[in-house]
Each structure stands twice: as structure tokens, then as C-alpha cells.
Coordinates of N, CA, C and O in Angstrom, one line a residue:
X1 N 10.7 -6.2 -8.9 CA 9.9 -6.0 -10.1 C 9.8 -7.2 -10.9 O 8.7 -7.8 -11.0
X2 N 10.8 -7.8 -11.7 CA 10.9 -9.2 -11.4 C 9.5 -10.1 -11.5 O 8.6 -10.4 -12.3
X3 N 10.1 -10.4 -9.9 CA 9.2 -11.2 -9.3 C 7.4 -11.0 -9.5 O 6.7 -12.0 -9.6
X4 N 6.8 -9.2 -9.6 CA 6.0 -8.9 -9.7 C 5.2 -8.8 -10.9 O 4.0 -8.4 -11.0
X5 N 6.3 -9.3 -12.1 CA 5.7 -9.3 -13.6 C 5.8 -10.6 -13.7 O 5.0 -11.0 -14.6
X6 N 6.2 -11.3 -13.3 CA 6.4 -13.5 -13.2 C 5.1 -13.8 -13.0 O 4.6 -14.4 -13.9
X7 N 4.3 -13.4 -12.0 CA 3.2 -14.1 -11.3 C 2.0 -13.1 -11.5 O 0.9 -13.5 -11.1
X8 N 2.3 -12.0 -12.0 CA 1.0 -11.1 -12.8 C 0.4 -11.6 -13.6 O 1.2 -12.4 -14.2
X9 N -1.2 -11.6 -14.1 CA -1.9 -11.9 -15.1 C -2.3 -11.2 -15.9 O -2.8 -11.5 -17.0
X10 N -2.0 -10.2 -15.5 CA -2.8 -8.8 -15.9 C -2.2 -7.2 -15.5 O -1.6 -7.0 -14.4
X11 N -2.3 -6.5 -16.2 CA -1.9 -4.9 -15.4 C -2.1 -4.7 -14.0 O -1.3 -4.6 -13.1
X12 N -3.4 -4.7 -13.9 CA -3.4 -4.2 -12.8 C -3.5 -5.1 -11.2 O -3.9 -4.7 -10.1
X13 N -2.8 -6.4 -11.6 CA -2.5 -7.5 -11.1 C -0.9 -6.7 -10.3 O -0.5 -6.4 -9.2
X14 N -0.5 -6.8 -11.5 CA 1.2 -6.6 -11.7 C 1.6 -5.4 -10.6 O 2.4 -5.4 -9.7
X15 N 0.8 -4.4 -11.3 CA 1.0 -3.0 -10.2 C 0.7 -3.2 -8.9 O 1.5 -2.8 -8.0
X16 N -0.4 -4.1 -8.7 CA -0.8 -4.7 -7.0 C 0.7 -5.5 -6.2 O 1.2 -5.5 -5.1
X17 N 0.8 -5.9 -7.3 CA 1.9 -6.5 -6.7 C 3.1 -5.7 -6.4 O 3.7 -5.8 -5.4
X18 N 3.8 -4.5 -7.5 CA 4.6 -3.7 -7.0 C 4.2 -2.8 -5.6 O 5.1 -2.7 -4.8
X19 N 3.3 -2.3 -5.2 CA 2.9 -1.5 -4.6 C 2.5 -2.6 -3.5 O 1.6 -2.2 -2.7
X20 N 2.8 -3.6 -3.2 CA 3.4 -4.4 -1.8 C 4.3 -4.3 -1.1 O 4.4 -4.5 0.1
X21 N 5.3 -3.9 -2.0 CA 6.6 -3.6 -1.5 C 7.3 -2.9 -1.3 O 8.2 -2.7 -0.5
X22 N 6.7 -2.1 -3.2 CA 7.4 -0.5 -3.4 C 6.6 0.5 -3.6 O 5.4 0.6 -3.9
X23 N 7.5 1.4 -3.4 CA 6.8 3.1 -4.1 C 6.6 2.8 -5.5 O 7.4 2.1 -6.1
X24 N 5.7 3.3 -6.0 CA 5.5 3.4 -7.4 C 4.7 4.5 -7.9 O 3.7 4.9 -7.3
X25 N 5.2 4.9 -9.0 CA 5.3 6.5 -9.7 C 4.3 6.0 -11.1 O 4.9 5.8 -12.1
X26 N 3.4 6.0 -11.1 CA 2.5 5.7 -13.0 C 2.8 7.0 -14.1 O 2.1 8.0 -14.1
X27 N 3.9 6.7 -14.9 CA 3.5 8.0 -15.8 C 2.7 8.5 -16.5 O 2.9 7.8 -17.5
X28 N 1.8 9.1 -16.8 CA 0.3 9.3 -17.7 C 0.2 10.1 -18.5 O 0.6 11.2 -18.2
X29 N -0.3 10.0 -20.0 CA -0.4 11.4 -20.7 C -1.8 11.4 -20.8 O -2.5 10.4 -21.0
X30 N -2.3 12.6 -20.5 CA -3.8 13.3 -21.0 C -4.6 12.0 -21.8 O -4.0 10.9 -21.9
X31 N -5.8 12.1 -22.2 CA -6.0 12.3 -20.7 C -6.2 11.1 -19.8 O -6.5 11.3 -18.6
X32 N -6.0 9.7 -20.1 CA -5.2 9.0 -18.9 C -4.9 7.5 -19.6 O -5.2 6.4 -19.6
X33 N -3.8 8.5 -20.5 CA -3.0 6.8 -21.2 C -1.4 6.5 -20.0 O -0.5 7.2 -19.7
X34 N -1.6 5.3 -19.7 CA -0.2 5.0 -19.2 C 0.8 4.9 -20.0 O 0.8 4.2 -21.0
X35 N 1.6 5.5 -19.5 CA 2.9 5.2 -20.4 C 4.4 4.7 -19.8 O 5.4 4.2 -20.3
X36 N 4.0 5.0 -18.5 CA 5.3 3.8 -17.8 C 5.3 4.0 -16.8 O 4.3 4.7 -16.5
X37 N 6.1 3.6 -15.9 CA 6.2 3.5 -14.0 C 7.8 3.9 -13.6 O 8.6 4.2 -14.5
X38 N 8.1 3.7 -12.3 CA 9.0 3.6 -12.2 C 9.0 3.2 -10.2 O 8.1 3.5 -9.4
X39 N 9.8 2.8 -9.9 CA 9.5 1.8 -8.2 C 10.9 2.7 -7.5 O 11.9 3.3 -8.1
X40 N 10.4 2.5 -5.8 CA 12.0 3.0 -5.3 C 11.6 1.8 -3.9 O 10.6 1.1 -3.7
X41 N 12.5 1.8 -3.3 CA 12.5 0.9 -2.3 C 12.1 1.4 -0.9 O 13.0 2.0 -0.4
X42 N 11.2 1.4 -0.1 CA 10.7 2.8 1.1 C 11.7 3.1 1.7 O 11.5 4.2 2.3
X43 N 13.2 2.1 2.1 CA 14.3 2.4 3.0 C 15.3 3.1 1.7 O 16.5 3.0 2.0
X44 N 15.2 3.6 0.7 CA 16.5 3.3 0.1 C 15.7 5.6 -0.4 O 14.9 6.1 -1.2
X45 N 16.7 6.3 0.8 CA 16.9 7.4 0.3 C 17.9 8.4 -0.5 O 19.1 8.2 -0.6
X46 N 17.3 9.5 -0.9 CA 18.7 10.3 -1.7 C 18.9 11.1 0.0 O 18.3 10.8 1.0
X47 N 20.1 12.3 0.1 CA 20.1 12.8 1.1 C 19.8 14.1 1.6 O 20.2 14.9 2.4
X48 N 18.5 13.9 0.4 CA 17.2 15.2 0.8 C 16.0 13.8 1.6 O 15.1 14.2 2.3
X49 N 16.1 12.7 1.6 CA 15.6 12.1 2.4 C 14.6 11.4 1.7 O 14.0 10.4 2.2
X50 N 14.1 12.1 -0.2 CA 13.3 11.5 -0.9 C 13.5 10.1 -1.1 O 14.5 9.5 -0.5
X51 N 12.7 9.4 -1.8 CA 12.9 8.0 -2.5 C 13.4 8.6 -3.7 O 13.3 9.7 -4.2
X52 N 14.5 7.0 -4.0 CA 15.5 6.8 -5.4 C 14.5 6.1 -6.3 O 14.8 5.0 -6.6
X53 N 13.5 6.5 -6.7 CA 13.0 5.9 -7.7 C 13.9 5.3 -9.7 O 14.6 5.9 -10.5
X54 N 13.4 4.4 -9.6 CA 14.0 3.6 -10.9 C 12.7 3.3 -11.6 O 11.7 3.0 -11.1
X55 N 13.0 3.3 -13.5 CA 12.2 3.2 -14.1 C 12.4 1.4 -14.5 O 13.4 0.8 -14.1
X56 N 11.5 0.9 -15.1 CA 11.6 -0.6 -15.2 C 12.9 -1.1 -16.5 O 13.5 -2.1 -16.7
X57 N 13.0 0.5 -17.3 CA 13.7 -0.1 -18.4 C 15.0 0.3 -17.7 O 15.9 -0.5 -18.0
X58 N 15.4 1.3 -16.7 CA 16.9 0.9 -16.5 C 17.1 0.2 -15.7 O 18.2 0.5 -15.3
X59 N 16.7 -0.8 -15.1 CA 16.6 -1.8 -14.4 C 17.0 -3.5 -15.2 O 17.7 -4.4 -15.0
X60 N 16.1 -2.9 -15.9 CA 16.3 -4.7 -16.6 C 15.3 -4.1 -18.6 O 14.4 -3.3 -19.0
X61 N 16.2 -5.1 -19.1 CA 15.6 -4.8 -20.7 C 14.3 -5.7 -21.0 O 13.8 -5.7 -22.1
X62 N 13.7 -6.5 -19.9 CA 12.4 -7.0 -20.0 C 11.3 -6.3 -19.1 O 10.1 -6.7 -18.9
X63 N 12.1 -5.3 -18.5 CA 10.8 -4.8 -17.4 C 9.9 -3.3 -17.7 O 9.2 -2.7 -16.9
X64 N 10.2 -2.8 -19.4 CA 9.5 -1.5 -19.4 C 8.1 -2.2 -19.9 O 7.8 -3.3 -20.3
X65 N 6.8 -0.5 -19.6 CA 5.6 -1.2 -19.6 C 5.6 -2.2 -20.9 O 5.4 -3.4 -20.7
X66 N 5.8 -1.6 -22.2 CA 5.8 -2.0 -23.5 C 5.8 -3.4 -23.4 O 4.9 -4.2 -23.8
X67 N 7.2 -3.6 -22.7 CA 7.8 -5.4 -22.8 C 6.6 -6.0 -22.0 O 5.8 -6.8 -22.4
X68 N 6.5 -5.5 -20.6 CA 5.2 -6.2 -19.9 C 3.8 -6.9 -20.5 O 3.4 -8.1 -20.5
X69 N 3.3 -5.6 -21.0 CA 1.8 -5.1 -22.1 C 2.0 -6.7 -22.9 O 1.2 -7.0 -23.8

């Protein structure tokens, strides 16, 4: 994620770039404001077999959308 907000220009730069590597989840409220994401890794499951998805702010305190925007 990181790496994918370094070399973004733009939103929908940034998202292109997570969604190279990762799953990614867009949160949205009505009727289509973003309000945040969250990434999982395609090998990295729980042991129902789902993805571990992570939001950007528990990850790092520069990665939620807000800080990005």
C-alpha cells in the first residue's frame, strides 16, 4: 500500500495500483461517496479460506483515505 500511494497521482491512479497486487474492498455511503478501502493479500487466508483484509489506517497512520485525499 505504501508503495501504491508513493507513485500515485491521483485516486484512481492509486487504487490501480493496489488492485495489481491486492484485493481491495471500497467502502461507500449512498449514494456513492468513498469513504475508505481496505487490501488483503490473495495468498494470505482466514481458515474459512476467506481473505484477511486490512484497512489502510490499521496498517500505517499515513495510509487512510483522508491522509491519501
Amino acid at each position: 500500500m505504501r508503495r501504491a500511494v508513493a507513485g500515485a497521482t491521483s485516486e484512481e491512479e492509486f487504487f490501480a495500483r493496489l488492485a495489481a497486487g491486492l484485493l481491495i474492498r471500497k467502502r461507500v455511503a449512498p449514494p456513492s461517496d468513498l469513504l475508505g478501502y481496505k487490501g488483503a493479500l490473495p495468498d494470505n487466508r482466514n481458515g474459512d479460506k476467506e481473505p484477511v483484509y486490512y484497512a489502510g489506517s490499521t496498517l500505517a497512520p499515513n495510509l487512510p483515505l483522508p491522509r491519501i485525499r
